[in-house]
Short mmCIF file of C-alpha atoms in Angstrom, two decimals:
data_model
loop_
_atom_site.label_atom_id
_atom_site.label_comp_id
_atom_site.label_asym_id
_atom_site.label_seq_id
_atom_site.Cartn_x
_atom_site.Cartn_y
_atom_site.Cartn_z
CA UNK A 1 0.29 0.10 0.15
CA UNK A 2 3.27 1.77 0.74
CA UNK A 3 4.16 2.26 -3.01
CA UNK A 4 0.88 2.08 -4.80
CA UNK A 5 -0.55 4.99 -6.64
CA UNK A 6 -4.27 5.89 -5.93
CA UNK A 7 -6.36 7.41 -7.91
CA UNK A 8 -9.68 8.50 -6.52
CA UNK A 9 -13.11 9.04 -8.78
CA UNK A 10 -16.44 9.30 -7.83
CA UNK A 11 -16.96 5.33 -8.52
CA UNK A 12 -14.07 3.77 -7.89
CA UNK A 13 -10.34 3.98 -5.96
CA UNK A 14 -7.43 2.91 -8.41
CA UNK A 15 -4.65 0.95 -7.09
CA UNK A 16 -1.63 1.33 -9.63
CA UNK A 17 1.58 -1.15 -8.60
CA UNK A 18 4.17 -2.04 -10.08
CA UNK A 19 5.34 -5.51 -10.85
CA UNK A 20 8.83 -5.41 -12.28
CA UNK A 21 11.07 -7.68 -9.73
CA UNK A 22 13.21 -4.34 -8.26
CA UNK A 23 10.54 -3.01 -6.89
CA UNK A 24 8.57 -6.70 -5.83
CA UNK A 25 11.80 -7.45 -4.45
CA UNK A 26 12.10 -4.60 -1.69
CA UNK A 27 8.67 -5.26 -0.28
CA UNK A 28 8.03 -7.10 2.64
CA UNK A 29 8.79 -11.04 2.18
CA UNK A 30 5.13 -12.08 2.39
CA UNK A 31 3.41 -9.51 0.04
CA UNK A 32 7.04 -10.19 -2.23
CA UNK A 33 5.97 -14.21 -1.84
CA UNK A 34 1.86 -13.55 -2.68
CA UNK A 35 3.21 -11.10 -6.08
CA UNK A 36 5.61 -13.36 -7.00
CA UNK A 37 3.18 -16.46 -7.08
CA UNK A 38 -0.28 -13.84 -8.88
CA UNK A 39 3.00 -13.76 -11.59
CA UNK A 40 4.03 -17.37 -11.80
CA UNK A 41 0.32 -18.34 -11.40
CA UNK A 42 -0.90 -15.72 -14.60
CA UNK A 43 2.24 -16.43 -16.28
CA UNK A 44 1.03 -18.31 -19.66
CA UNK A 45 -1.68 -15.78 -20.11
CA UNK A 46 0.94 -12.99 -20.19
CA UNK A 47 3.23 -14.41 -22.31
CA UNK A 48 0.33 -15.57 -24.62
CA UNK A 49 -1.05 -12.19 -24.43
CA UNK A 50 2.42 -10.59 -25.29
CA UNK A 51 2.85 -12.98 -28.30
CA UNK A 52 -0.37 -12.31 -29.20
CA UNK A 53 0.85 -7.95 -28.39
CA UNK A 54 3.89 -8.46 -30.77
CA UNK A 55 5.32 -7.38 -26.92
CA UNK A 56 8.41 -9.77 -26.58
CA UNK A 57 9.14 -8.13 -22.81
CA UNK A 58 6.54 -6.30 -21.46
CA UNK A 59 6.23 -3.84 -18.40
CA UNK A 60 3.69 -5.73 -15.92
CA UNK A 61 1.43 -3.84 -13.55
CA UNK A 62 -1.18 -4.54 -11.58
CA UNK A 63 -4.22 -2.47 -11.24
CA UNK A 64 -6.97 -3.01 -8.38
CA UNK A 65 -10.53 -0.61 -8.93
CA UNK A 66 -12.64 -0.97 -5.70
CA UNK A 67 -16.15 0.01 -5.82
CA UNK A 68 -17.14 3.24 -3.39
CA UNK A 69 -20.68 3.37 -4.33
CA UNK A 70 -22.95 0.31 -4.99
CA UNK A 71 -22.82 -0.62 -9.33
CA UNK A 72 -19.84 1.60 -10.03
CA UNK A 73 -18.82 1.55 -13.57
CA UNK A 74 -14.87 1.78 -14.54
CA UNK A 75 -13.73 1.87 -17.54
CA UNK A 76 -9.81 -0.23 -17.33
CA UNK A 77 -8.53 0.91 -20.65
CA UNK A 78 -8.06 4.45 -19.18
CA UNK A 79 -5.44 3.37 -17.20
CA UNK A 80 -1.94 5.47 -18.73
CA UNK A 81 1.51 6.00 -17.29
CA UNK A 82 3.69 8.35 -18.79
CA UNK A 83 7.13 8.10 -18.07
CA UNK A 84 10.43 9.94 -19.79
CA UNK A 85 7.44 12.34 -21.32
CA UNK A 86 5.81 9.36 -23.12
CA UNK A 87 2.73 8.32 -22.61
CA UNK A 88 1.95 4.83 -22.30
CA UNK A 89 -1.80 2.86 -22.89
CA UNK A 90 -1.63 -1.10 -21.66
CA UNK A 91 -1.85 -3.09 -24.68
CA UNK A 92 -3.14 -5.88 -22.91
CA UNK A 93 -5.34 -6.48 -20.05
CA UNK A 94 -4.98 -9.92 -17.64
CA UNK A 95 -7.53 -10.16 -15.70
CA UNK A 96 -7.69 -12.29 -12.01
CA UNK A 97 -10.94 -11.62 -10.52
CA UNK A 98 -13.54 -13.30 -11.59
CA UNK A 99 -15.72 -11.30 -13.21
CA UNK A 100 -13.46 -8.15 -14.26
CA UNK A 101 -15.12 -8.03 -17.62
CA UNK A 102 -18.33 -6.97 -15.97
CA UNK A 103 -16.20 -2.98 -15.66
CA UNK A 104 -19.14 -3.23 -12.75
CA UNK A 105 -18.75 -3.39 -9.15
CA UNK A 106 -20.84 -2.97 -5.84
CA UNK A 107 -19.09 -0.69 -3.18
CA UNK A 108 -16.19 -2.35 -1.65
CA UNK A 109 -15.96 -4.80 -3.90
CA UNK A 110 -12.27 -4.56 -6.11
CA UNK A 111 -11.22 -6.47 -9.72
CA UNK A 112 -7.99 -6.83 -10.13
CA UNK A 113 -5.64 -7.14 -13.21
CA UNK A 114 -1.95 -7.80 -14.98
CA UNK A 115 -1.90 -4.88 -17.53
CA UNK A 116 0.88 -5.56 -20.04
CA UNK A 117 2.48 -1.82 -20.80
CA UNK A 118 5.45 -1.65 -24.07
CA UNK A 119 9.15 -1.52 -22.43
CA UNK A 120 10.56 1.74 -21.68
CA UNK A 121 8.51 2.15 -18.58
CA UNK A 122 10.89 3.66 -15.66
CA UNK A 123 9.70 2.98 -11.99
CA UNK A 124 13.19 4.41 -10.91
CA UNK A 125 12.14 7.91 -11.42
CA UNK A 126 9.15 10.35 -11.50
CA UNK A 127 6.30 9.46 -13.81
CA UNK A 128 2.59 10.16 -13.64
CA UNK A 129 -0.29 7.98 -13.78
CA UNK A 130 -3.76 8.60 -15.43
CA UNK A 131 -7.22 7.51 -15.33
CA UNK A 132 -9.20 9.28 -17.15
CA UNK A 133 -9.29 13.07 -16.25
CA UNK A 134 -7.59 12.21 -12.87
CA UNK A 135 -4.01 12.12 -12.62
CA UNK A 136 -1.30 11.54 -10.15
CA UNK A 137 1.89 12.01 -9.32
CA UNK A 138 2.46 10.13 -5.91
CA UNK A 139 4.82 7.84 -7.30
CA UNK A 140 7.41 10.22 -6.65
CA UNK A 141 7.21 9.28 -2.89
CA UNK A 142 6.63 5.67 -3.57
CA UNK A 143 10.66 5.71 -5.53
CA UNK A 144 12.47 8.05 -2.35
CA UNK A 145 10.83 5.15 -0.72
CA UNK A 146 12.21 2.69 -2.53
CA UNK A 147 15.20 4.41 -3.01
CA UNK A 148 15.39 4.02 1.68
CA UNK A 149 14.28 0.41 1.23
CA UNK A 150 17.45 -0.13 -1.37
CA UNK A 151 20.20 1.53 0.78
CA UNK A 152 18.96 0.09 3.92
CA UNK A 153 19.31 -4.15 1.66
CA UNK A 154 23.12 -2.42 0.65
CA UNK A 155 23.93 -1.96 4.13
CA UNK A 156 22.65 -5.21 5.51
CA UNK A 157 24.70 -7.28 2.30
CA UNK A 158 27.42 -4.79 3.37
CA UNK A 159 27.70 -4.72 6.46
CA UNK A 160 26.95 -9.84 5.78
CA UNK A 161 23.37 -10.09 7.64
CA UNK A 162 21.44 -12.42 6.38
CA UNK A 163 18.87 -11.05 3.84
CA UNK A 164 15.15 -11.44 5.22
CA UNK A 165 12.90 -15.20 3.98
#
């Protein structure tokens, strides 16, 4: 939750979390295992969609929509990322939650999917996440948190301390 970018509309709360190994490896061990398992379980679908879209090495992002009102509507295609001045639109979406395709949620119900974007998004610097007319630059805070955690990992390695499980 600390590094997910959030955008809130009148109908839904959107949470965007990069799934690159360099990012998720810095998360708590339980979160890392859960996200690694998610990617492993969806690998066939991800690879198939990547091949269909001609994106051999896609950037993967988990997107979760949470309904804020009964019968909240959402449009999954409206999630975009701007990185290094370039706009990235999803090239494919692998649903994780059942009922993803209804594009409607009850209050407090969530729908999650893995988004595939073209290569070129860099999560080591500021970027912007947008949904419809709303944007968030909150990733800059996430970059600082990740940099701090990376510094702690390197300090433990330099001191010869074992990595957490």
